[in-house]
Amino acid sequence: MEATLFTFPTSTPPFPSSATISLKSHFKKPILTTTHHRRLQFRSTKIQAAISRTKKEETVEKVKEELENCNLIASIGYKGLTVSQFQELRTQLPETSRLLVAKNTLVLKAIEGTKWEALKPCMKGMNAWLFVHSEEIPAALKPYRTFQKEKKLEANDFTGAVFEGKFYGPDEFKALENLPTRAQIYSQLLGAIKGPSSALVGTIQAPARDLVMVLKAYCKKLEEEEGAAGQ
């Protein structure tokens, strides 16, 4: 019997002689692209770090600027406050007060080595910082109290303050909010001078900061009267 050879057609045609696969050329671009991408990421990270460092330095300098001629610094827990609420609050503050949002670490860096280091107990949580450049402390604190009540922000209370080198906790804020105004102190001094000597002794025995404010007010009054008389 004669053997017959059958050939079956294949479903996939053979590769043409000119079609060759080069693994080197196939993987060349992906490798270069990945390396280039990593370099770009590294450069981007360095740039972002430099920008972040610059912003931190600017914030520290800003805090240091606010420390100049500052009479009181108070911290306010601002977690939950919106940007629009902050903007509204700023419009209600007196011109002698500044409200600044800054990280605790940056504020701490700015106050290191100064009398404001007593503010350290406030360095936790999220705080906004109120810088008061006025001797009228109650008038500087009142706008936030009013804002707090109107917006029902009981949880966003004062977390602490430093006045004349002393730290005041949240439960001591009434002492700051009830400090006599310049006009009240001036009135007390005049009454003490015109009244019995015992009243003057009582005024002199008042807290040192009250006496200093009284004397400042009285000296200013005398200067104004002398200036008016000389004209």
Short mmCIF file of C-alpha atoms in Angstrom, two decimals:
data_model
loop_
_atom_site.label_atom_id
_atom_site.label_comp_id
_atom_site.label_asym_id
_atom_site.label_seq_id
_atom_site.Cartn_x
_atom_site.Cartn_y
_atom_site.Cartn_z
CA MET A 1 0.00 0.00 0.00
CA GLU A 2 1.28 3.40 -0.90
CA ALA A 3 1.43 5.90 1.98
CA THR A 4 -0.28 9.21 1.33
CA LEU A 5 0.85 12.41 3.17
CA PHE A 6 -1.97 14.79 4.12
CA THR A 7 -1.19 18.47 4.92
CA PHE A 8 -3.73 20.45 6.91
CA PRO A 9 -3.85 24.27 6.60
CA THR A 10 -3.06 26.15 9.82
CA SER A 11 -5.32 28.87 11.17
CA THR A 12 -2.37 31.21 11.82
CA PRO A 13 -0.22 32.14 8.86
CA PRO A 14 3.52 32.02 9.39
CA PHE A 15 5.37 35.23 10.28
CA PRO A 16 6.79 36.92 7.23
CA SER A 17 10.51 36.80 6.99
CA SER A 18 10.74 40.55 7.47
CA ALA A 19 8.70 40.56 10.72
CA THR A 20 11.13 40.12 13.64
CA ILE A 21 10.65 40.94 17.30
CA SER A 22 13.39 42.82 19.08
CA LEU A 23 13.09 42.63 22.86
CA LYS A 24 15.71 45.34 23.16
CA SER A 25 13.73 47.83 21.07
CA HIS A 26 10.45 46.80 22.71
CA PHE A 27 11.60 47.51 26.28
CA LYS A 28 13.86 50.45 25.55
CA LYS A 29 11.25 53.24 25.76
CA PRO A 30 9.38 51.99 28.86
CA ILE A 31 12.62 51.78 30.84
CA LEU A 32 13.67 55.29 29.82
CA THR A 33 10.18 56.66 30.45
CA THR A 34 10.02 55.17 33.95
CA THR A 35 13.45 56.54 34.86
CA HIS A 36 12.55 59.97 33.53
CA HIS A 37 9.28 59.91 35.45
CA ARG A 38 11.09 59.07 38.68
CA ARG A 39 13.49 61.94 38.14
CA LEU A 40 10.58 64.32 37.61
CA GLN A 41 8.89 63.05 40.76
CA PHE A 42 12.09 63.54 42.75
CA ARG A 43 12.52 67.08 41.45
CA SER A 44 8.86 67.85 42.16
CA THR A 45 9.23 66.57 45.72
CA LYS A 46 12.29 68.75 46.28
CA ILE A 47 10.49 71.81 44.93
CA GLN A 48 7.44 71.17 47.11
CA ALA A 49 9.65 70.71 50.17
CA ALA A 50 11.42 73.99 49.43
CA ILE A 51 8.10 75.82 49.02
CA SER A 52 6.79 74.30 52.25
CA ARG A 53 9.95 75.31 54.13
CA THR A 54 9.69 78.85 52.77
CA LYS A 55 6.05 79.14 53.84
CA LYS A 56 6.90 77.89 57.33
CA GLU A 57 9.70 80.46 57.64
CA GLU A 58 7.33 83.21 56.48
CA THR A 59 4.76 82.15 59.08
CA VAL A 60 7.35 82.22 61.88
CA GLU A 61 8.45 85.69 60.80
CA LYS A 62 4.84 86.85 60.67
CA VAL A 63 4.25 85.66 64.23
CA LYS A 64 7.44 87.40 65.38
CA GLU A 65 6.20 90.63 63.80
CA GLU A 66 2.92 90.34 65.69
CA LEU A 67 4.82 89.86 68.95
CA GLU A 68 6.20 93.39 68.68
CA ASN A 69 4.25 95.83 70.87
CA CYS A 70 1.82 93.05 71.72
CA ASN A 71 0.00 93.24 75.06
CA LEU A 72 -1.83 89.91 74.97
CA ILE A 73 -1.91 86.70 72.94
CA ALA A 74 -4.92 84.42 73.16
CA SER A 75 -5.49 81.07 71.47
CA ILE A 76 -8.88 79.99 70.13
CA GLY A 77 -9.81 76.43 69.23
CA TYR A 78 -10.77 76.75 65.58
CA LYS A 79 -11.57 73.15 64.61
CA GLY A 80 -14.82 73.22 62.65
CA LEU A 81 -14.73 76.92 61.79
CA THR A 82 -15.15 77.70 58.11
CA VAL A 83 -13.13 80.13 56.00
CA SER A 84 -16.14 82.44 55.66
CA GLN A 85 -16.56 82.46 59.45
CA PHE A 86 -12.93 83.46 59.89
CA GLN A 87 -13.33 86.26 57.38
CA GLU A 88 -16.46 87.50 59.14
CA LEU A 89 -14.74 87.37 62.53
CA ARG A 90 -11.77 89.37 61.27
CA THR A 91 -14.09 92.18 60.17
CA GLN A 92 -15.49 92.40 63.71
CA LEU A 93 -12.13 92.73 65.46
CA PRO A 94 -10.73 96.15 66.38
CA GLU A 95 -7.90 97.52 64.25
CA THR A 96 -5.44 96.86 67.07
CA SER A 97 -6.10 93.10 67.01
CA ARG A 98 -4.89 90.48 64.53
CA LEU A 99 -6.20 86.95 64.05
CA LEU A 100 -3.70 84.48 62.62
CA VAL A 101 -4.03 80.77 61.87
CA ALA A 102 -0.72 78.97 62.32
CA LYS A 103 0.52 75.57 63.39
CA ASN A 104 1.44 75.18 67.03
CA THR A 105 5.00 74.16 66.17
CA LEU A 106 5.57 77.36 64.19
CA VAL A 107 4.11 79.59 66.90
CA LEU A 108 6.21 77.79 69.50
CA LYS A 109 9.32 78.38 67.41
CA ALA A 110 8.51 82.08 67.17
CA ILE A 111 7.94 82.58 70.92
CA GLU A 112 10.96 80.59 72.13
CA GLY A 113 13.19 82.70 74.34
CA THR A 114 10.53 85.40 74.84
CA LYS A 115 8.08 86.23 77.62
CA TRP A 116 5.39 84.59 75.50
CA GLU A 117 6.79 81.11 76.16
CA ALA A 118 4.19 80.89 78.92
CA LEU A 119 1.76 80.12 76.09
CA LYS A 120 3.13 76.56 75.81
CA PRO A 121 0.08 74.91 77.46
CA CYS A 122 -1.92 75.95 74.38
CA MET A 123 0.31 74.04 71.99
CA LYS A 124 -2.14 71.25 71.30
CA GLY A 125 -5.12 70.84 69.03
CA MET A 126 -5.97 73.30 66.27
CA ASN A 127 -5.66 76.95 67.27
CA ALA A 128 -6.14 80.41 65.85
CA TRP A 129 -4.06 83.12 67.54
CA LEU A 130 -5.37 86.51 68.59
CA PHE A 131 -2.68 89.21 68.94
CA VAL A 132 -3.84 92.27 70.89
CA HIS A 133 -1.88 95.49 70.33
CA SER A 134 -3.87 97.56 72.79
CA GLU A 135 -4.14 98.08 76.53
CA GLU A 136 -7.92 97.77 76.30
CA ILE A 137 -7.98 94.00 76.83
CA PRO A 138 -11.73 93.51 77.46
CA ALA A 139 -12.58 95.44 74.29
CA ALA A 140 -10.23 93.17 72.32
CA LEU A 141 -11.75 89.94 73.69
CA LYS A 142 -15.40 90.96 73.53
CA PRO A 143 -15.83 90.67 69.71
CA TYR A 144 -15.02 86.97 69.77
CA ARG A 145 -17.31 86.35 72.73
CA THR A 146 -20.14 88.03 70.82
CA PHE A 147 -19.29 86.09 67.65
CA GLN A 148 -19.11 82.83 69.61
CA LYS A 149 -22.60 83.32 71.05
CA GLU A 150 -24.17 84.44 67.77
CA LYS A 151 -22.77 81.47 65.84
CA LYS A 152 -23.32 79.01 68.70
CA LEU A 153 -19.66 78.03 68.78
CA GLU A 154 -19.47 76.94 72.40
CA ALA A 155 -16.91 74.27 71.52
CA ASN A 156 -14.63 76.88 69.92
CA ASP A 157 -13.59 78.61 73.10
CA PHE A 158 -10.47 80.44 74.24
CA THR A 159 -7.92 77.76 75.13
CA GLY A 160 -5.53 80.10 76.91
CA ALA A 161 -3.81 83.47 76.91
CA VAL A 162 -0.69 85.24 78.13
CA PHE A 163 -0.92 88.71 79.64
CA GLU A 164 2.02 90.44 81.31
CA GLY A 165 3.98 87.19 81.27
CA LYS A 166 1.29 85.21 83.06
CA PHE A 167 -0.67 82.32 81.57
CA TYR A 168 -4.46 82.39 81.87
CA GLY A 169 -6.39 79.16 81.35
CA PRO A 170 -9.93 78.99 79.94
CA ASP A 171 -11.41 79.16 83.42
CA GLU A 172 -9.46 82.36 84.18
CA PHE A 173 -10.63 84.40 81.21
CA LYS A 174 -13.19 86.28 83.26
CA ALA A 175 -10.33 88.02 85.01
CA LEU A 176 -9.10 89.30 81.65
CA GLU A 177 -12.55 90.16 80.33
CA ASN A 178 -13.36 92.14 83.49
CA LEU A 179 -10.19 94.23 83.62
CA PRO A 180 -11.06 97.90 84.11
CA THR A 181 -10.83 100.13 81.08
CA ARG A 182 -8.48 103.11 80.90
CA ALA A 183 -11.40 105.47 81.54
CA GLN A 184 -12.50 103.50 84.59
CA ILE A 185 -8.98 103.46 86.03
CA TYR A 186 -8.57 107.17 85.39
CA SER A 187 -11.87 107.83 87.13
CA GLN A 188 -10.80 105.71 90.11
CA LEU A 189 -7.52 107.61 90.36
CA LEU A 190 -9.17 111.00 90.29
CA GLY A 191 -11.66 109.85 92.90
CA ALA A 192 -8.85 108.57 95.10
CA ILE A 193 -6.89 111.82 94.77
CA LYS A 194 -9.90 113.99 95.58
CA GLY A 195 -11.23 111.69 98.28
CA PRO A 196 -9.91 110.56 101.66
CA SER A 197 -6.35 109.35 101.93
CA SER A 198 -7.61 105.83 102.71
CA ALA A 199 -9.08 105.64 99.20
CA LEU A 200 -5.72 106.59 97.71
CA VAL A 201 -3.99 103.91 99.78
CA GLY A 202 -6.51 101.37 98.51
CA THR A 203 -5.76 102.34 94.94
CA ILE A 204 -2.02 102.07 95.50
CA GLN A 205 -2.47 98.62 96.99
CA ALA A 206 -4.31 97.43 93.88
CA PRO A 207 -2.58 94.93 91.54
CA ALA A 208 0.58 96.31 90.00
CA ARG A 209 -0.74 96.23 86.43
CA ASP A 210 -3.78 98.30 87.45
CA LEU A 211 -1.60 100.86 89.18
CA VAL A 212 0.71 101.15 86.18
CA MET A 213 -2.24 101.72 83.88
CA VAL A 214 -3.63 104.32 86.30
CA LEU A 215 -0.34 106.22 86.42
CA LYS A 216 0.03 106.09 82.65
CA ALA A 217 -3.44 107.52 82.21
CA TYR A 218 -2.81 110.23 84.78
CA CYS A 219 0.54 111.24 83.26
CA LYS A 220 -1.03 111.41 79.83
CA LYS A 221 -3.78 113.63 81.20
CA LEU A 222 -1.24 115.97 82.75
CA GLU A 223 0.70 116.16 79.49
CA GLU A 224 -2.46 116.99 77.58
CA GLU A 225 -3.34 119.74 80.08
CA GLU A 226 0.17 121.21 79.93
CA GLY A 227 0.07 121.14 76.15
CA ALA A 228 -3.28 122.90 76.09
CA ALA A 229 -2.06 125.54 78.54
CA GLY A 230 0.99 126.28 76.45
CA GLN A 231 -1.01 126.96 73.31
#
